[in-house]
Short mmCIF file of C-alpha atoms in Angstrom, two decimals:
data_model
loop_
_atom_site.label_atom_id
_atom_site.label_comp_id
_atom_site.label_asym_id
_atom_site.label_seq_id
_atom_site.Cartn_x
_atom_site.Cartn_y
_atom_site.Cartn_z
CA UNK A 211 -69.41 267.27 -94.14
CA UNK A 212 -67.34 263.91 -94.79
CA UNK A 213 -67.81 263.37 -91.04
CA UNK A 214 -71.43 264.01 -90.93
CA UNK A 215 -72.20 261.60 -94.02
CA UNK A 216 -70.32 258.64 -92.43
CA UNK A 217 -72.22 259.24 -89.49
CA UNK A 218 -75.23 258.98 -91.35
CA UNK A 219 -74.16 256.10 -92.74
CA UNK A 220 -73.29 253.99 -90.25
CA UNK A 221 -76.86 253.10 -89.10
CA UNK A 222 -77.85 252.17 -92.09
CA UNK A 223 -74.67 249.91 -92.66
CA UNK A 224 -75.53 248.42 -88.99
CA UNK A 225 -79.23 247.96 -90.19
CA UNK A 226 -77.84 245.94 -93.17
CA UNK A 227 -75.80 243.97 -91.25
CA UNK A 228 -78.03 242.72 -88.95
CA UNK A 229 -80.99 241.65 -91.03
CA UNK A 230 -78.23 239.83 -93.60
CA UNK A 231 -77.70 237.98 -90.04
CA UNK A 232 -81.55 237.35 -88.71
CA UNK A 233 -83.05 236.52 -92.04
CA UNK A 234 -80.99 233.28 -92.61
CA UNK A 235 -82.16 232.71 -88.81
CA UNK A 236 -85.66 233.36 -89.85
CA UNK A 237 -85.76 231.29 -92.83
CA UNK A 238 -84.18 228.16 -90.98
CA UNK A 239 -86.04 228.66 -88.46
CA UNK A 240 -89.33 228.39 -90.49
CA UNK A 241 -87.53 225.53 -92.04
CA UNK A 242 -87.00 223.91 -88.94
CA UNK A 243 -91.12 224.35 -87.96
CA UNK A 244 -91.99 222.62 -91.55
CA UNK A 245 -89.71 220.05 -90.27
CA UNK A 246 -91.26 219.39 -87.22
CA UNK A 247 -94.34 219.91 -88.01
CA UNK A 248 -94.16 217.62 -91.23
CA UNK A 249 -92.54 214.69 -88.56
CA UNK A 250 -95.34 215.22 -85.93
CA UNK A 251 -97.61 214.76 -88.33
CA UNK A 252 -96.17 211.12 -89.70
CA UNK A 253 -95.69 210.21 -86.16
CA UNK A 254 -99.25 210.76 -85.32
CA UNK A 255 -100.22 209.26 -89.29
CA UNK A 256 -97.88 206.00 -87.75
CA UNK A 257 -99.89 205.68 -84.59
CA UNK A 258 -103.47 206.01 -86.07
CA UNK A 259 -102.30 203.18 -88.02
CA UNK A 260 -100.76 201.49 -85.40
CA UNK A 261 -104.37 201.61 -83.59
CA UNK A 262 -106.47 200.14 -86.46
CA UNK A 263 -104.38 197.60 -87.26
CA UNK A 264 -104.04 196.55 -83.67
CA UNK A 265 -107.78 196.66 -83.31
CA UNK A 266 -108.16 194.79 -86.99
CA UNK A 267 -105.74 192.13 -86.23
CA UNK A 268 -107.83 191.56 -82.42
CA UNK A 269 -111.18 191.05 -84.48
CA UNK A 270 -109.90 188.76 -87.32
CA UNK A 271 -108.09 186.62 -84.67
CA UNK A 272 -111.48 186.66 -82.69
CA UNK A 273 -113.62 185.45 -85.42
CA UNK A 274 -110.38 183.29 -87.09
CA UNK A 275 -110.29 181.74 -83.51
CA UNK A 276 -114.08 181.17 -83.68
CA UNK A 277 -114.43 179.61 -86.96
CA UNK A 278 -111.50 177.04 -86.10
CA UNK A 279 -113.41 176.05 -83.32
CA UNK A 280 -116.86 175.65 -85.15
CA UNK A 281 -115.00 173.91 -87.86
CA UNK A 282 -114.69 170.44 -85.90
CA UNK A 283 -118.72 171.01 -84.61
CA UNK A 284 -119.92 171.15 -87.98
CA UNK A 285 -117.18 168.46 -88.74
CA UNK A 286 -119.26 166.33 -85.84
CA UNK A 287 -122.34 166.44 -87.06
CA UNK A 288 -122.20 165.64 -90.16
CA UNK A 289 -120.82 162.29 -88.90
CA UNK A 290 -122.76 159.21 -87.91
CA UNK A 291 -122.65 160.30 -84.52
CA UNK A 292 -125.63 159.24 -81.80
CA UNK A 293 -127.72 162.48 -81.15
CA UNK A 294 -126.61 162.35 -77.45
CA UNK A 295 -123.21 162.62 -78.91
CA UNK A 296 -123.69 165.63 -81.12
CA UNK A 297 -125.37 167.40 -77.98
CA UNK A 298 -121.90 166.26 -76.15
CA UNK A 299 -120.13 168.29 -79.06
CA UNK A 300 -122.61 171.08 -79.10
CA UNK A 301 -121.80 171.83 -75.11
CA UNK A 302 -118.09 171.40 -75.58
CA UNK A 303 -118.37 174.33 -77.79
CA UNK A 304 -120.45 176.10 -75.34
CA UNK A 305 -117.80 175.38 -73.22
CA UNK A 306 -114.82 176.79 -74.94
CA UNK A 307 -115.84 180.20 -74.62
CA UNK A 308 -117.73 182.34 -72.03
CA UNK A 309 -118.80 184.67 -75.48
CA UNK A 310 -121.17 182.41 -76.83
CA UNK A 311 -124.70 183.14 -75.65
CA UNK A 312 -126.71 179.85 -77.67
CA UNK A 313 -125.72 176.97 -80.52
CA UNK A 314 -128.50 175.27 -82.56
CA UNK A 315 -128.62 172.12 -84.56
CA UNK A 316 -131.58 173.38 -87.07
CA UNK A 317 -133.61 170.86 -88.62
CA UNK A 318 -134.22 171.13 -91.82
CA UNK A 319 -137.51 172.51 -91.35
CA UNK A 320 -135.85 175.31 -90.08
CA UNK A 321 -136.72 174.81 -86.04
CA UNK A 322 -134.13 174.00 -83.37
CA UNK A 323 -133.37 170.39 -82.85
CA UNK A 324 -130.57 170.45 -80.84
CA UNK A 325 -129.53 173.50 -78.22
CA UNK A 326 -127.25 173.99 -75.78
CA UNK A 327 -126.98 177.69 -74.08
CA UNK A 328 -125.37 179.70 -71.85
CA UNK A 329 -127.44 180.23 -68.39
CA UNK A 330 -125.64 183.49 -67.96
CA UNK A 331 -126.27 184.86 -71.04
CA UNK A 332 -129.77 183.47 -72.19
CA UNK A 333 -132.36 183.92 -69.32
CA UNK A 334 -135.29 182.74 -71.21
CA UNK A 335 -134.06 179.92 -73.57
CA UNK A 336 -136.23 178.54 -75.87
CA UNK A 337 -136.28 176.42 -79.85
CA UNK A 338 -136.34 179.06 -81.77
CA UNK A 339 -138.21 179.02 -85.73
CA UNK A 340 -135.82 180.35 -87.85
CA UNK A 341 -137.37 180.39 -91.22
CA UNK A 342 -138.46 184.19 -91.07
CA UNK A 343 -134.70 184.88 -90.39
CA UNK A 344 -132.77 186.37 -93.13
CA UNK A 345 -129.63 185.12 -91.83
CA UNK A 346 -130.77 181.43 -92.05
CA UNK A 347 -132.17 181.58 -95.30
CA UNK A 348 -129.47 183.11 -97.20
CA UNK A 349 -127.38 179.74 -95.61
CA UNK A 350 -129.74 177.67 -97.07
CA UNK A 351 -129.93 179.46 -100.15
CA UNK A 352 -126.77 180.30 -100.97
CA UNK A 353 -125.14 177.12 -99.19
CA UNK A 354 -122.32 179.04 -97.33
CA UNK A 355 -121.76 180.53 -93.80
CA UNK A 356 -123.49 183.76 -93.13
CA UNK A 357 -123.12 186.18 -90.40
CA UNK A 358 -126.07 188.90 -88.56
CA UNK A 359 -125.31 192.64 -88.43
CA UNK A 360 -124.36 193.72 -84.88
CA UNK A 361 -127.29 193.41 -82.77
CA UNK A 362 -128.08 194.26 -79.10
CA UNK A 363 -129.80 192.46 -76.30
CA UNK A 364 -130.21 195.33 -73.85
CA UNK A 365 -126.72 196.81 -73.62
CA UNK A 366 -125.00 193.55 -74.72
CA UNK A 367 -123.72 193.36 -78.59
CA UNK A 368 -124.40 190.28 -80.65
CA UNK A 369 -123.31 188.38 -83.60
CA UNK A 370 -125.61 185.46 -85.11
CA UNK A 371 -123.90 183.12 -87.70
CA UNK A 372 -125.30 180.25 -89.94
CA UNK A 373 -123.22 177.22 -91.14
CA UNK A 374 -125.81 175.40 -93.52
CA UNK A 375 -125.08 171.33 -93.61
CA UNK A 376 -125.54 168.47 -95.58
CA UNK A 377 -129.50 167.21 -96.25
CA UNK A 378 -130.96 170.85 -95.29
CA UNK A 379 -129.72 170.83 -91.45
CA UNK A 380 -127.52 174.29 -90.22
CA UNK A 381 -125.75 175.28 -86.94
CA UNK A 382 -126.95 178.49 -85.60
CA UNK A 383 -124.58 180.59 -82.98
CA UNK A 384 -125.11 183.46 -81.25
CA UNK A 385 -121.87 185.10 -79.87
CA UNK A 386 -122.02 187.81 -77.18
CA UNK A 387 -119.26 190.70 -78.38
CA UNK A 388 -119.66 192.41 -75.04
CA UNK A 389 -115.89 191.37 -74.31
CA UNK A 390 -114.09 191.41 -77.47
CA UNK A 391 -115.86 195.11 -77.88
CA UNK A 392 -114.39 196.13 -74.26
CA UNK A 393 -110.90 195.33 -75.77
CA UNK A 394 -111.75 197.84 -78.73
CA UNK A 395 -113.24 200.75 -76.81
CA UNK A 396 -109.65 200.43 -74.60
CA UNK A 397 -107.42 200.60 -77.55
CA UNK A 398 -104.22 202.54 -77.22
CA UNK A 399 -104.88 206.12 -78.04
CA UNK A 400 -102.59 209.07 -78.62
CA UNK A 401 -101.11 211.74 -77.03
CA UNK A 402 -104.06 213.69 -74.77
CA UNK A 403 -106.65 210.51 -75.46
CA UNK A 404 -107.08 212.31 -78.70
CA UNK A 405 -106.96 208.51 -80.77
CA UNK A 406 -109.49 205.97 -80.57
CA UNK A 407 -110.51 203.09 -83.00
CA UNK A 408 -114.10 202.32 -83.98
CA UNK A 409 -115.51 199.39 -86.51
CA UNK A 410 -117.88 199.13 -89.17
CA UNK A 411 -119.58 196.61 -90.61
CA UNK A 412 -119.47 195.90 -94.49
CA UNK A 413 -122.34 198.47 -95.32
CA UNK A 414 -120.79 201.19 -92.87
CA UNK A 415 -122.75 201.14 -89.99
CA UNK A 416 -121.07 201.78 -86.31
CA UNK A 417 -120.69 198.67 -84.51
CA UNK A 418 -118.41 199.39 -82.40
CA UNK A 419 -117.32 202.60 -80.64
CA UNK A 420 -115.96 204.55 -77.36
CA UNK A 421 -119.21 206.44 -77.12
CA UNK A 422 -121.98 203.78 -76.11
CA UNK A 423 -124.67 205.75 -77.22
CA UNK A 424 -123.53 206.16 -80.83
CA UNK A 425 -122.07 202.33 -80.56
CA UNK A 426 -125.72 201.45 -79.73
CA UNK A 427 -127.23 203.27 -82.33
CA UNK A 428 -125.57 202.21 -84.91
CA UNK A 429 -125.04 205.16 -86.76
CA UNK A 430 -124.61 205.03 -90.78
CA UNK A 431 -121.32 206.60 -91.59
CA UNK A 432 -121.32 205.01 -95.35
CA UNK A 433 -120.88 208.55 -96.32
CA UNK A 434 -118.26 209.91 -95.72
CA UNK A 435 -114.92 209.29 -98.01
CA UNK A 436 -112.84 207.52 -95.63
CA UNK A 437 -115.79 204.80 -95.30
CA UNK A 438 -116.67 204.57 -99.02
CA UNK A 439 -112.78 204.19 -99.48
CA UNK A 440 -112.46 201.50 -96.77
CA UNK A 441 -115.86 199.76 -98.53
CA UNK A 442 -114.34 199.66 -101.79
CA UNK A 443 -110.38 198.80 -100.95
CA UNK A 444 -109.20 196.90 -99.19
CA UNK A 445 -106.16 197.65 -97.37
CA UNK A 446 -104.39 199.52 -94.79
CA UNK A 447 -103.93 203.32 -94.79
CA UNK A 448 -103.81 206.83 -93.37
CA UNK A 449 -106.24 210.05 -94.57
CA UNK A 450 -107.51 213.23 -92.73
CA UNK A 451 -111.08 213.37 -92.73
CA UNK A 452 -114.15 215.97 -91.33
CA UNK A 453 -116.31 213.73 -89.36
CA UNK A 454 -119.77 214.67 -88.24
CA UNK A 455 -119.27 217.40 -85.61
CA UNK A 456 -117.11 219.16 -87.99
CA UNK A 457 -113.58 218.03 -86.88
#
């Protein structure tokens, strides 16, 4: 009988004994997936970040880069300078870049004066009346440097800008973003291609994009909260979102 009851025993004791050994396994286990999971998840939080800011940085130094360069044509002809000298200045710009598509001295009647353009880029050049453009009148009426929504000429993205000058006269520019969009849409991305970086413009519209045919489009995403947060801070950050197919 004493036999027989230590025999039944001794199953259950070896029972005991090994779950008091798995379930501290189990349980660091499990601690061990949190952990990893929890550092995959910054890693991939750091690199998403890492993307936009890279692609950020490329666009301000594009249009930072731009500006300078505009800054000493606008400095130019608001001099005394002979017109064939201001057209000298105009093509210099021209020059500087293969990006810019067209620049305009605007009278202040609001037709070209003065235009130098790009053969490649502008097939059928012409003076251009500008007073119907919203772009040029909010220059002239607000007396500060505007700049177009993302526009497209065929396949090719552009950006139109107005510098309004002294006595009513402006310098109109149209930049081709065909390059500068290339360098976007080949961004770094993540592990399995599964990163990419795409810009809006200050209402939320898709400017640029690694699908064309949404890029082209240019699809409203003011909607969802990541957007409406970027709109309304400014700032760099991180947050999951459902975007429109649902991922």
């Amino acid at each position: 009988m004493k036999t027989g009851l230590q025999f039944l025993l001794f199953p259950k004791f070896v029972m005991v004994m090994v779950l008091l050994a798995t379930i501290p396994l189990i349980v660091i286990g499990i601690r061990l997936i949190n952990v990893n999971r929890e550092t995959l998840e910054v890693n991939i939080f750091d690199h998403q970040r890492y993307v936009a800011t890279t692609v950020a940085r490329r666009v301000d130094d594009y249009l930072t880069s731009l500006e300078t360069r505009l800054a000493i044509v606008i400095g130019a002809q608001q001099s005394n300078l002979a017109w064939e000298d201001r057209q000298a200045v105009l093509k210099s710009f021209l020059d500087t870049s293969s990006d810019i598509v067209n620049i305009s001295l605007v009278h202040p009647e609001g037709t070209d004066y003065l235009k130098v353009y790009n053969p490649d880029l502008e097939k059928n050049p012409s003076f251009v009346d500008h007073r119907g453009n919203p772009v040029y009148n909010n220059a002239q009426k607000q007396k500060k440097r505007q700049i177009s929504s993302v526009i497209y000429q065929g396949h090719d993205p552009r950006l139109e800008l107005a510098y309004p000058l002294l006595r009513g006269w402006c310098i109109y520019v149209t930049i081709n973003l065909t390059n500068l969009w290339t360098e976007i849409q080949s961004s770094p991305a993540g592990v399995g291609k599964t990163v990419f970086a795409y810009v809006v413009d200050y209402n939320g519209k898709l400017i640029a994009h690694p699908n064309q045919q949404k890029q082209e489009q240019g699809l409203s995403l003011a909607k969802l909260p990541i957007i409406q947060e970027l709109l309304t801070r400014a700032g760099v950050g991180t947050k999951e979102y459902i975007d429109d197919t649902g991922v």
